[in-house]
PDB file of C-alpha atoms in Angstrom:
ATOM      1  CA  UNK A   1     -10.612  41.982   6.787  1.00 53.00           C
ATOM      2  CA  UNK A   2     -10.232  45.161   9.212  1.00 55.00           C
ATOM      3  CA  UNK A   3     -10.026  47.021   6.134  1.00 53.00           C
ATOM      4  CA  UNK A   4     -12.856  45.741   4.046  1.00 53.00           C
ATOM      5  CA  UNK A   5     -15.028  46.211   7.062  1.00 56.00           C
ATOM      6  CA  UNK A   6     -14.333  49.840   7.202  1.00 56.00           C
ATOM      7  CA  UNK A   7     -14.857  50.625   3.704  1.00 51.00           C
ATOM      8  CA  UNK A   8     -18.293  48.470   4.105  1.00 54.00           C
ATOM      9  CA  UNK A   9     -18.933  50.792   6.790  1.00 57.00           C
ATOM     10  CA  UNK A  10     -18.320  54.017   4.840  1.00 58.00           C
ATOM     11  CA  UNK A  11     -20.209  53.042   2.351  1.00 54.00           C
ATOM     12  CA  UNK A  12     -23.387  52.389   4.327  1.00 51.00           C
ATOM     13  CA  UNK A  13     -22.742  55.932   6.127  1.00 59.00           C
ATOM     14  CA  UNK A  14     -22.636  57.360   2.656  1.00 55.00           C
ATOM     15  CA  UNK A  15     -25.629  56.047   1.365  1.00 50.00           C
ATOM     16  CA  UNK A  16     -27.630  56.674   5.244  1.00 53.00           C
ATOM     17  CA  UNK A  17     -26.258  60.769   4.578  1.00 58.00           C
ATOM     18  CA  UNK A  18     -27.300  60.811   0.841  1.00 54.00           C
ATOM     19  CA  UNK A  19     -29.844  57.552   0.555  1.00 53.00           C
ATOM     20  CA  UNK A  20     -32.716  60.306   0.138  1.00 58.00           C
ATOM     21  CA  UNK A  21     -31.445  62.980  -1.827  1.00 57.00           C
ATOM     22  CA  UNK A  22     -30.360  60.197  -4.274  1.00 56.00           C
ATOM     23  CA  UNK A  23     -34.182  58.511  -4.092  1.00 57.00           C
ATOM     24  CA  UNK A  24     -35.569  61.500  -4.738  1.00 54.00           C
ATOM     25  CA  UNK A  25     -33.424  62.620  -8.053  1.00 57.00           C
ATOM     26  CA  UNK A  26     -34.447  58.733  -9.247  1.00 58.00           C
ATOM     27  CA  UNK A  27     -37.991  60.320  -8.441  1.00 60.00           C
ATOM     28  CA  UNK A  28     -37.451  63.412 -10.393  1.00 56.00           C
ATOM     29  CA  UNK A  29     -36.476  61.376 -13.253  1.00 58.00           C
ATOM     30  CA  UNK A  30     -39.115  59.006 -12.914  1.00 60.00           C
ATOM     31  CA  UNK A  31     -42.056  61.795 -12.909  1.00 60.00           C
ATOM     32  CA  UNK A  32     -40.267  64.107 -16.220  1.00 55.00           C
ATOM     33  CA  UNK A  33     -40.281  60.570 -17.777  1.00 56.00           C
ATOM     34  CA  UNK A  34     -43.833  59.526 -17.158  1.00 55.00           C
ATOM     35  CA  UNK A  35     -45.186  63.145 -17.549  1.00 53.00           C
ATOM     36  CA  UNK A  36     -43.388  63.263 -20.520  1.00 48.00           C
ATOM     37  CA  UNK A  37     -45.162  59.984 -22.058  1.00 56.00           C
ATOM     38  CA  UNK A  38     -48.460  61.069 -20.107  1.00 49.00           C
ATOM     39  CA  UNK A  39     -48.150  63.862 -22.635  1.00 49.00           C
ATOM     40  CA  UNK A  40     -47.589  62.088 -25.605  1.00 52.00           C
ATOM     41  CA  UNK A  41     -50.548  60.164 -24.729  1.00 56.00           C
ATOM     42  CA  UNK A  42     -53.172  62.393 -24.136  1.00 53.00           C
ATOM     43  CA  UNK A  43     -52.464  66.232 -25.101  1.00 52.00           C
ATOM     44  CA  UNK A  44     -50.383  65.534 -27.840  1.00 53.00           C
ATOM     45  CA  UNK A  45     -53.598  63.626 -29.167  1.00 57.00           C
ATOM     46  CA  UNK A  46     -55.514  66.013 -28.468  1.00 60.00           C
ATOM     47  CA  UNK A  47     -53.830  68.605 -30.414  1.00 77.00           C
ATOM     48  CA  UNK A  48     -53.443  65.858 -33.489  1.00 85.00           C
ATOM     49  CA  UNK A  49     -57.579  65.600 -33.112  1.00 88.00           C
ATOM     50  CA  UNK A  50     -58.238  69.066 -33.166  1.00 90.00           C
ATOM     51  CA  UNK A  51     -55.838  70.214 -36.100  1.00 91.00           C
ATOM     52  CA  UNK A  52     -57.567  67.757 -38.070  1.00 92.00           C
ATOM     53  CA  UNK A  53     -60.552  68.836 -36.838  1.00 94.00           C
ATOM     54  CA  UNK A  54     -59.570  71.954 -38.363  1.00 94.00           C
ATOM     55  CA  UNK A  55     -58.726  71.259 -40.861  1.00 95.00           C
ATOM     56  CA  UNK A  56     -62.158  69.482 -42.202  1.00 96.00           C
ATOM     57  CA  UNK A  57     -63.623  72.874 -41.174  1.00 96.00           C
ATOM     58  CA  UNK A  58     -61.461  74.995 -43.276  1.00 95.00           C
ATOM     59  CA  UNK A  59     -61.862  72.836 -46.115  1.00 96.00           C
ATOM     60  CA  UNK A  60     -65.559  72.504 -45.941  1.00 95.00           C
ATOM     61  CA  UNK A  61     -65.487  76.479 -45.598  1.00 95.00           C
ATOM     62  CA  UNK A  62     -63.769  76.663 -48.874  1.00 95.00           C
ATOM     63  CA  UNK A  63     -65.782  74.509 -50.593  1.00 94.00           C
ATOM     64  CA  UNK A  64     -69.020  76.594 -49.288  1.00 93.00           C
ATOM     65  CA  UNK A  65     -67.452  79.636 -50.713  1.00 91.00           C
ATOM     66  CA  UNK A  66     -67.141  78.526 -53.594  1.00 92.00           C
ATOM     67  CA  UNK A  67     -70.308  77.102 -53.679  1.00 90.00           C
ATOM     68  CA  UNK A  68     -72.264  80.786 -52.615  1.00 87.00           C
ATOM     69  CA  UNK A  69     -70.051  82.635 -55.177  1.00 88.00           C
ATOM     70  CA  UNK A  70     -72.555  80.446 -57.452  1.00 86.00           C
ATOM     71  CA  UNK A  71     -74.560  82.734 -59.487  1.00 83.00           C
ATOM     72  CA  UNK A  72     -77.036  80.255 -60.707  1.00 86.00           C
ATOM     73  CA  UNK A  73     -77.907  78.457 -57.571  1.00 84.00           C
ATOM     74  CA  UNK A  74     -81.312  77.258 -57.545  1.00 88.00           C
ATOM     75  CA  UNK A  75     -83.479  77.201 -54.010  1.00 89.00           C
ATOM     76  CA  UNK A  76     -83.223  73.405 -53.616  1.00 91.00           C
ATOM     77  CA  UNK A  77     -79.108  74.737 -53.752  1.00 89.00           C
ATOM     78  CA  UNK A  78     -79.284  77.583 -51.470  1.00 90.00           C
ATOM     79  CA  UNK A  79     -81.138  75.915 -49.094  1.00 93.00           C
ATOM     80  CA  UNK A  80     -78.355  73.025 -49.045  1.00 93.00           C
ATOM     81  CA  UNK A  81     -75.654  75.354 -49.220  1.00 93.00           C
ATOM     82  CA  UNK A  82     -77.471  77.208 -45.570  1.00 94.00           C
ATOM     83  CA  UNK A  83     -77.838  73.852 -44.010  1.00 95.00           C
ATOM     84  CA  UNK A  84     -74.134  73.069 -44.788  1.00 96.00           C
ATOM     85  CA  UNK A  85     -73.218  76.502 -43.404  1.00 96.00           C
ATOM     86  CA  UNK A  86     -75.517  75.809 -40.154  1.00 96.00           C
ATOM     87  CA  UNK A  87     -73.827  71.990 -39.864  1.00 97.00           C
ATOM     88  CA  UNK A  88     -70.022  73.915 -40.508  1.00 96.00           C
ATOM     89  CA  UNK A  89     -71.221  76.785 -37.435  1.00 97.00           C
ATOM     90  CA  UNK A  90     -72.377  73.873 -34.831  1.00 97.00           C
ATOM     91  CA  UNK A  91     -69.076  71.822 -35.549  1.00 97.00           C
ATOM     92  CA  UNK A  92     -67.086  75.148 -34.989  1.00 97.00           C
ATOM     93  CA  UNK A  93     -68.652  75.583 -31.980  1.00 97.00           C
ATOM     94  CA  UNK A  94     -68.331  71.569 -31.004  1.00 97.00           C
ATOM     95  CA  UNK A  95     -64.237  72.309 -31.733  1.00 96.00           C
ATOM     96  CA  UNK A  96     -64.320  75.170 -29.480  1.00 96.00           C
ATOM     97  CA  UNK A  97     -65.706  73.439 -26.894  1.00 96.00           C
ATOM     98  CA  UNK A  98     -63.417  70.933 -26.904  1.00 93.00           C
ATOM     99  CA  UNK A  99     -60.220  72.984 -27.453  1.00 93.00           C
ATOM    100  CA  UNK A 100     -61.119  76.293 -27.043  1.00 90.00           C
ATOM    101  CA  UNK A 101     -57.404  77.131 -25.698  1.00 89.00           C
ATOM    102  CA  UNK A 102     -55.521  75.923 -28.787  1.00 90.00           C
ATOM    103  CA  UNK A 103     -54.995  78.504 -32.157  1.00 91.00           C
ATOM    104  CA  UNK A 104     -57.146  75.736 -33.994  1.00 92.00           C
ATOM    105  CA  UNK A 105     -60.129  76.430 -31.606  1.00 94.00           C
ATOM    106  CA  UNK A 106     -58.946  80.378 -32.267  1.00 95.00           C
ATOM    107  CA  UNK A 107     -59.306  79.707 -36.411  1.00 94.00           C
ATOM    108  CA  UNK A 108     -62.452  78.377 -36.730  1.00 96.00           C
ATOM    109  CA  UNK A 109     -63.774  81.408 -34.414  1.00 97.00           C
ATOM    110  CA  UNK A 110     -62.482  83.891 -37.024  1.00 96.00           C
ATOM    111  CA  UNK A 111     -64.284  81.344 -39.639  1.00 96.00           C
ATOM    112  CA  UNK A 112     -66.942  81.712 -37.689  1.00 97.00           C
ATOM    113  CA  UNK A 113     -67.614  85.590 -37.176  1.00 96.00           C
ATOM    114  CA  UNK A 114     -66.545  85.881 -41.643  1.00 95.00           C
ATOM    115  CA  UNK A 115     -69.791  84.045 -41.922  1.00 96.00           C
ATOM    116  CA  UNK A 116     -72.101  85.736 -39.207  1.00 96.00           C
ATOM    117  CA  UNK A 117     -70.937  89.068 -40.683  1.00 95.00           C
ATOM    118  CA  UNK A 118     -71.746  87.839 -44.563  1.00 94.00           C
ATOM    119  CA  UNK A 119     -75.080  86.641 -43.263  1.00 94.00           C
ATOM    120  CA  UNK A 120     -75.647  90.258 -41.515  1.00 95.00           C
ATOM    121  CA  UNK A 121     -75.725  88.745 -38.027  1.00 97.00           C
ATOM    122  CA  UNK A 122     -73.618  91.764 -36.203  1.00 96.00           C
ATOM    123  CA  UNK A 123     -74.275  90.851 -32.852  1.00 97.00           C
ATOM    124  CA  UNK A 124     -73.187  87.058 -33.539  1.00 97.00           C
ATOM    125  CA  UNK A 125     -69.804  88.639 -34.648  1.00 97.00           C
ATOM    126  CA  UNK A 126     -69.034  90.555 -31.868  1.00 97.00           C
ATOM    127  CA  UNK A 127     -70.044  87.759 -29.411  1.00 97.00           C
ATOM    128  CA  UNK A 128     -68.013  85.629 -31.511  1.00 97.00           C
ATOM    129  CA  UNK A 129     -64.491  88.061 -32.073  1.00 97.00           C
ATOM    130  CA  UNK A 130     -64.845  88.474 -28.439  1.00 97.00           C
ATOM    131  CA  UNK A 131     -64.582  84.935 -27.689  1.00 97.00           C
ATOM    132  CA  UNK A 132     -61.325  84.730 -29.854  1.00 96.00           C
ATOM    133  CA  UNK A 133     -59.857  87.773 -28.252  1.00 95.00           C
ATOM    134  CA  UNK A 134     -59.919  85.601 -24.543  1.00 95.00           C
ATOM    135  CA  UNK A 135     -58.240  82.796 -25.816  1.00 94.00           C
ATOM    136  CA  UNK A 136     -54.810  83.306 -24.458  1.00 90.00           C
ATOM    137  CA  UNK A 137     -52.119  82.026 -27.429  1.00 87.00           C
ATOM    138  CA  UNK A 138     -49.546  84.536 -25.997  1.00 88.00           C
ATOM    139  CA  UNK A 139     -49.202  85.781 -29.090  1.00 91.00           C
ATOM    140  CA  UNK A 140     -49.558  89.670 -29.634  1.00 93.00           C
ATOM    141  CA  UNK A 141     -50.183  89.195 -33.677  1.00 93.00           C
ATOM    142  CA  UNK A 142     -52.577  87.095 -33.609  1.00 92.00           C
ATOM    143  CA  UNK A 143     -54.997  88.973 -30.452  1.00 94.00           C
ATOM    144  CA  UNK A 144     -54.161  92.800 -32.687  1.00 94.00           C
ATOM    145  CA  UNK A 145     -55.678  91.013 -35.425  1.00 94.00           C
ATOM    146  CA  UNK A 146     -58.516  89.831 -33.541  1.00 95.00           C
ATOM    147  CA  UNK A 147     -59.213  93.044 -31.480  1.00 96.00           C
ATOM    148  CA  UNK A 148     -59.283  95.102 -34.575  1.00 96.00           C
ATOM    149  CA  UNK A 149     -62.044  93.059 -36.222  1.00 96.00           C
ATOM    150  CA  UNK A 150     -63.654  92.953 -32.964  1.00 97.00           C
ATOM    151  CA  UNK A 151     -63.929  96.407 -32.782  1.00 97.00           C
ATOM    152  CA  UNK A 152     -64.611  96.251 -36.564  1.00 97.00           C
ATOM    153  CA  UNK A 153     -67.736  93.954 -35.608  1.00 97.00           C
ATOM    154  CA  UNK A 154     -68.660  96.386 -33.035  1.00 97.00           C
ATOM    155  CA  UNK A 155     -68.616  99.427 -35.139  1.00 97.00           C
ATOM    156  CA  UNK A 156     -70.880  97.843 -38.003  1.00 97.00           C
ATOM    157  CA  UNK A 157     -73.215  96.986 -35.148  1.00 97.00           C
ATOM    158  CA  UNK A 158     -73.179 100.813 -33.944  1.00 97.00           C
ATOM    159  CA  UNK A 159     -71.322 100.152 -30.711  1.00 97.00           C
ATOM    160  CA  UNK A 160     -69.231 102.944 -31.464  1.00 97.00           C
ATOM    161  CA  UNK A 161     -68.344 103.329 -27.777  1.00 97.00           C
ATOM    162  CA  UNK A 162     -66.966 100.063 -27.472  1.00 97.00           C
ATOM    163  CA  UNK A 163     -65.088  99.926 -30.660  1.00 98.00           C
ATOM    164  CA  UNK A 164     -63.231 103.200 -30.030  1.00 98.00           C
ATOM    165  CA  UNK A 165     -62.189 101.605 -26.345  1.00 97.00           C
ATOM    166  CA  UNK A 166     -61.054  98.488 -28.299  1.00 97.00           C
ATOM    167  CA  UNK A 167     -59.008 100.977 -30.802  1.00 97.00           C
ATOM    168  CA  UNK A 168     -57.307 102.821 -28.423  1.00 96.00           C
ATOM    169  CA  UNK A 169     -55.624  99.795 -26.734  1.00 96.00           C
ATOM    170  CA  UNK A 170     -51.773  98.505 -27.306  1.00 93.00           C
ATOM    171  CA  UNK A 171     -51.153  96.772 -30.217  1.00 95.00           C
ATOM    172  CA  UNK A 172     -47.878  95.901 -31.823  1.00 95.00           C
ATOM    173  CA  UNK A 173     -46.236  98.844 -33.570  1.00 95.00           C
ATOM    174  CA  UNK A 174     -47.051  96.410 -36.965  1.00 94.00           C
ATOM    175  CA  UNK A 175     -50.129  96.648 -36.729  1.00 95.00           C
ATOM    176  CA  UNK A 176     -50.198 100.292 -36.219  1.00 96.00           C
ATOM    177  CA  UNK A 177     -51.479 101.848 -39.535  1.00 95.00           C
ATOM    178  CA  UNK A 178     -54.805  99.426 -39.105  1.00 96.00           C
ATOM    179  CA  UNK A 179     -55.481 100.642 -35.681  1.00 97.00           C
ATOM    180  CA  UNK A 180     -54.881 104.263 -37.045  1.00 97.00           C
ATOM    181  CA  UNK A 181     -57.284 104.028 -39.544  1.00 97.00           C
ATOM    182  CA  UNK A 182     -59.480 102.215 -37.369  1.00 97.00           C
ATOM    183  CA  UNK A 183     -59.775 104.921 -35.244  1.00 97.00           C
ATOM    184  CA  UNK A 184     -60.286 106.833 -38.205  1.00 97.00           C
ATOM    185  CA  UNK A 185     -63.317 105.090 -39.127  1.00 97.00           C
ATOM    186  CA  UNK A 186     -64.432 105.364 -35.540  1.00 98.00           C
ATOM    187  CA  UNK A 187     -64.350 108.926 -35.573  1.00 98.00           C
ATOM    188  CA  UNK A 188     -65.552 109.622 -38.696  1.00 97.00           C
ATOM    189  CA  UNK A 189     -69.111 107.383 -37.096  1.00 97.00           C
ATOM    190  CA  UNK A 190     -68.598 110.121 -34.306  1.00 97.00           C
ATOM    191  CA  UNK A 191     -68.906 112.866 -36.975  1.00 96.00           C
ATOM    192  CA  UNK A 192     -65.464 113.839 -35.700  1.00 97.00           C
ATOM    193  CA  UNK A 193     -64.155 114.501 -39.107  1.00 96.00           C
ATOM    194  CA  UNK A 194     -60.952 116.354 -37.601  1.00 97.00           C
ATOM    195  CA  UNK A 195     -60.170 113.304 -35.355  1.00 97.00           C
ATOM    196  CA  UNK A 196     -60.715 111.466 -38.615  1.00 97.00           C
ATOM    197  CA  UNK A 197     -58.297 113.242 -40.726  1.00 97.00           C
ATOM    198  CA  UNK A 198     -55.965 112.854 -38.233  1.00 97.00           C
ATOM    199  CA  UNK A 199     -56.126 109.543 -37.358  1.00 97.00           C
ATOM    200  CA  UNK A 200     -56.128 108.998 -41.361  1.00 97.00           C
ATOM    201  CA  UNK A 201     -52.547 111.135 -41.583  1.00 97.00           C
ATOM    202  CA  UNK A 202     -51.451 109.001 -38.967  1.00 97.00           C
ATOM    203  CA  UNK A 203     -52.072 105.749 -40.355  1.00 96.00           C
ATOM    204  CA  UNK A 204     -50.500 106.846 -43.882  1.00 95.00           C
ATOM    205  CA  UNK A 205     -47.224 108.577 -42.598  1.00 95.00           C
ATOM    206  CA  UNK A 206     -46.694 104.860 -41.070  1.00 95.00           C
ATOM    207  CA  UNK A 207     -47.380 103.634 -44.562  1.00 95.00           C
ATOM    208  CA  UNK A 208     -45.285 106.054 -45.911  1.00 93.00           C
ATOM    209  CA  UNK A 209     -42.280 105.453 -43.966  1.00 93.00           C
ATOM    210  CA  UNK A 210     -42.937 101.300 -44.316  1.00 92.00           C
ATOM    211  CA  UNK A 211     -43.467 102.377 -48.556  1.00 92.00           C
ATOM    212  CA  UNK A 212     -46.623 100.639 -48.183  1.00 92.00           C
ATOM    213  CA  UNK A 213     -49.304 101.487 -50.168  1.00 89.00           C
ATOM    214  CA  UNK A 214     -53.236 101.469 -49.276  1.00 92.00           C
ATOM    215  CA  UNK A 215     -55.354 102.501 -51.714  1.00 90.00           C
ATOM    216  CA  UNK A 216     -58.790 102.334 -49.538  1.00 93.00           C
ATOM    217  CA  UNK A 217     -56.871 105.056 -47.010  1.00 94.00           C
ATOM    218  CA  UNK A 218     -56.211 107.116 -49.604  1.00 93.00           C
ATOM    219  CA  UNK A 219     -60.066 107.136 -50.870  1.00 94.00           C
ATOM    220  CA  UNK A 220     -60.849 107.789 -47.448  1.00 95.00           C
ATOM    221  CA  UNK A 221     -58.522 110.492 -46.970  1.00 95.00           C
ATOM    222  CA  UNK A 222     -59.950 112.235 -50.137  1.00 94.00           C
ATOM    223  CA  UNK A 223     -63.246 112.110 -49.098  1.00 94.00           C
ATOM    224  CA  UNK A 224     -62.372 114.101 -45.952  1.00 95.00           C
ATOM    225  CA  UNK A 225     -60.579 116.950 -48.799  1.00 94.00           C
ATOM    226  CA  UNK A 226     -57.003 115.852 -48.062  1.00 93.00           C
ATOM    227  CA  UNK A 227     -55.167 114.980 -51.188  1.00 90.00           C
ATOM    228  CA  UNK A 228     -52.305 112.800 -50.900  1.00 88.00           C
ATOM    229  CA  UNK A 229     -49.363 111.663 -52.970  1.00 86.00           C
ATOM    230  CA  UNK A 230     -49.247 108.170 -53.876  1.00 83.00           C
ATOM    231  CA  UNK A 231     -46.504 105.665 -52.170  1.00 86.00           C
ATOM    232  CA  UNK A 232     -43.933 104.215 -54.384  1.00 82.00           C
ATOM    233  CA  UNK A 233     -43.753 100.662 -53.069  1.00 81.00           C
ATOM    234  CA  UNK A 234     -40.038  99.494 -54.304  1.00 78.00           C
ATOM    235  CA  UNK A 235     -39.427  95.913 -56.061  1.00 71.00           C
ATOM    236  CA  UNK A 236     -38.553  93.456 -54.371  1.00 58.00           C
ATOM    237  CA  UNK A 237     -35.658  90.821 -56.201  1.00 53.00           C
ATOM    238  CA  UNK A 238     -36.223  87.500 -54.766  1.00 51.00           C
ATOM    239  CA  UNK A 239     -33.394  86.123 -52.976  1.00 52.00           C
ATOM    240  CA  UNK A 240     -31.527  89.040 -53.079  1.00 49.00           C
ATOM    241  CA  UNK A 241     -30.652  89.584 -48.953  1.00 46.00           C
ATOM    242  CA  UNK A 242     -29.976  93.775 -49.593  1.00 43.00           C
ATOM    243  CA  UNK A 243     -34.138  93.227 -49.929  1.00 44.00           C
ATOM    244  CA  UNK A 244     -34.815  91.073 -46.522  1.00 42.00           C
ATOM    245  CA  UNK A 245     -36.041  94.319 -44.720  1.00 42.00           C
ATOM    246  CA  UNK A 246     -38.468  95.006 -47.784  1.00 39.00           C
ATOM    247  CA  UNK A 247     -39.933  91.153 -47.453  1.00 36.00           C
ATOM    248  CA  UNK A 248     -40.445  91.663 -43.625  1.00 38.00           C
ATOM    249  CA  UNK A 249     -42.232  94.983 -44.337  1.00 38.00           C
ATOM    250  CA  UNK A 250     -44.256  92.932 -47.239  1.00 37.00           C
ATOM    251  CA  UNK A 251     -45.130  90.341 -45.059  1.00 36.00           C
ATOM    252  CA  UNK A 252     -46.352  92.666 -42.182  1.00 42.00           C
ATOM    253  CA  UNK A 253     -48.621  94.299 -44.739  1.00 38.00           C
ATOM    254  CA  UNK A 254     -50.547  90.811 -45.937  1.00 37.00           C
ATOM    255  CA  UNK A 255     -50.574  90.120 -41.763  1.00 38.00           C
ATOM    256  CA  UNK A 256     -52.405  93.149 -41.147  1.00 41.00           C
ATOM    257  CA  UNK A 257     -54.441  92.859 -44.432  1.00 38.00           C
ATOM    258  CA  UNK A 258     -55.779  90.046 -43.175  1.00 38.00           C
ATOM    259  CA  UNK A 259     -57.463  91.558 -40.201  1.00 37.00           C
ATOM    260  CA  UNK A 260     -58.791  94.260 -42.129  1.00 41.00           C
ATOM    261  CA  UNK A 261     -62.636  93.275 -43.056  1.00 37.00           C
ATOM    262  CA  UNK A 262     -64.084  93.137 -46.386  1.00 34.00           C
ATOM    263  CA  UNK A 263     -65.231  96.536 -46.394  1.00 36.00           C
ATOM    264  CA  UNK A 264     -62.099  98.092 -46.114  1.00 35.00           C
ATOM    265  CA  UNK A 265     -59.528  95.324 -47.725  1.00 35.00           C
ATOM    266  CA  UNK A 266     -59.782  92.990 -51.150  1.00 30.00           C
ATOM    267  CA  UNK A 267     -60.872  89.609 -49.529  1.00 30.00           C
ATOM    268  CA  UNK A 268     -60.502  86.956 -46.050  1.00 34.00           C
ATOM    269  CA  UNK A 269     -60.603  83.525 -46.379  1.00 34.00           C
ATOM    270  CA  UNK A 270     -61.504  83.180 -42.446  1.00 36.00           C
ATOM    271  CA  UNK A 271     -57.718  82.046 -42.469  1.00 35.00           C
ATOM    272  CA  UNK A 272     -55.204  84.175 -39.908  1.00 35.00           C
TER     273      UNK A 272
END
């Protein structure tokens, strides 16, 4: 009985010593479980709503370029087609609004400016490219890609100023060649043709050493007088691994052709 009593006893003096730290792991549990399904509840919603938010507003931005690529549009067309475009704009901004933090709310921004910059509304651009550049995705891509059509925007609106500040920041060494020739162009609004040229050279050693091929520099570099041999881009076998280095170098190129505009590259879908 003696002996049952003092094993009672130890027990109780056990849980007295560690009775809190053990209430307070149950705690700790208790909170990552219930944050955990808080989650589920409400942001992971949220992110559900706003992707297919999206994607109605990429689809619908599709459709309307299809739709303006029309050559035989009559007014009662093109005046439906600008009040679809106005109705796509306001529901960008609505999604913005209501995610602006999320790379969904950072999409429809670049959607956005494609269409304020095909409707010759400069200014709108750069306010809008500016807003996409503060969203923080902690991503490095996808803000190089936005800064260098910001500063894009900005040149085509004569802030040369401001775009050659936004060219001369850090960007990924990927993404190199378009900020070269970015400054390039920036220069060349200066009437800097030197700081053109060189800038130019810059951007197409990159190329060179990537064997990636830009015909648009190379126009650009001729009409400065430099002459410069073309880049053999090599074939790439499909699933052949000796070739994985020449796919990541491929798909670098379409990542930084997309944040080229449509001056200076083929085409943008407003898609990253």
């Amino acid at each position: 009985m003696t002996e049952n009593s003092n094993k009672a006893d130890s027990s109780l003096n056990a849980l007295k010593q560690h009775g809190e730290k053990i209430i307070y792991a149950v705690l700790v549990v208790l909170a990552v479980f219930f944050g955990w399904q808080y989650y589920q509840k409400n942001y992971a919603k949220i992110d559900t709503v706003a992707a297919d938010a999206y994607t109605s507003i990429s689809t619908r931005d599709e459709q309307l370029l299809l739709s303006a690529n029309n050559p035989s549009l009559d007014d009662a067309a093109q005046k439906q087609l600008a009040d679809e475009e106005a109705k796509l704009l306001t529901d960008i901004d609505a999604l913005v609004a209501e995610h602006g933090d999320t790379v969904y709310a950072w999409q429809a921004l670049m959607i956005k400016a494609r269409h304020q910059t095909d409707n010759d509304d400069l200014a709108g651009a750069v306010t809008t490219l500016n807003q996409a550049a503060a969203i923080n995705l902690d991503d490095e891509g996808l803000l190089a890609m936005t800064k260098i059509r910001y500063a894009r925007a900005m040149l085509a609106n004569n802030d040369i100023d401001g775009a050659l500040a936004v060219a001369n920041e850090s960007m990924p060494e990927a993404f190199e060649p378009s900020r070269q020739e970015l400054l390039g162009d920036v220069y060349l609004a200066k009437n800097d043709s030197e700081n053109a040229k060189k800038a130019y050279l810059a951007a197409w050693g990159v190329l060179r050493e990537r064997q990636e091929n830009r015909a648009v520099l190379a126009l650009k570099l001729q009409s400065l007088g430099v002459t410069v041999e073309p880049i053999e881009v090599p074939m790439v076998v499909a699933n052949d691994p000796a070739n994985n280095n020449a796919v990541a170098t491929a798909e670098a190129t379409v990542v930084e052709q997309v944040s080229e505009p449509a001056d200076t590259q083929t085409t943008q879908s407003g898609n990253p």
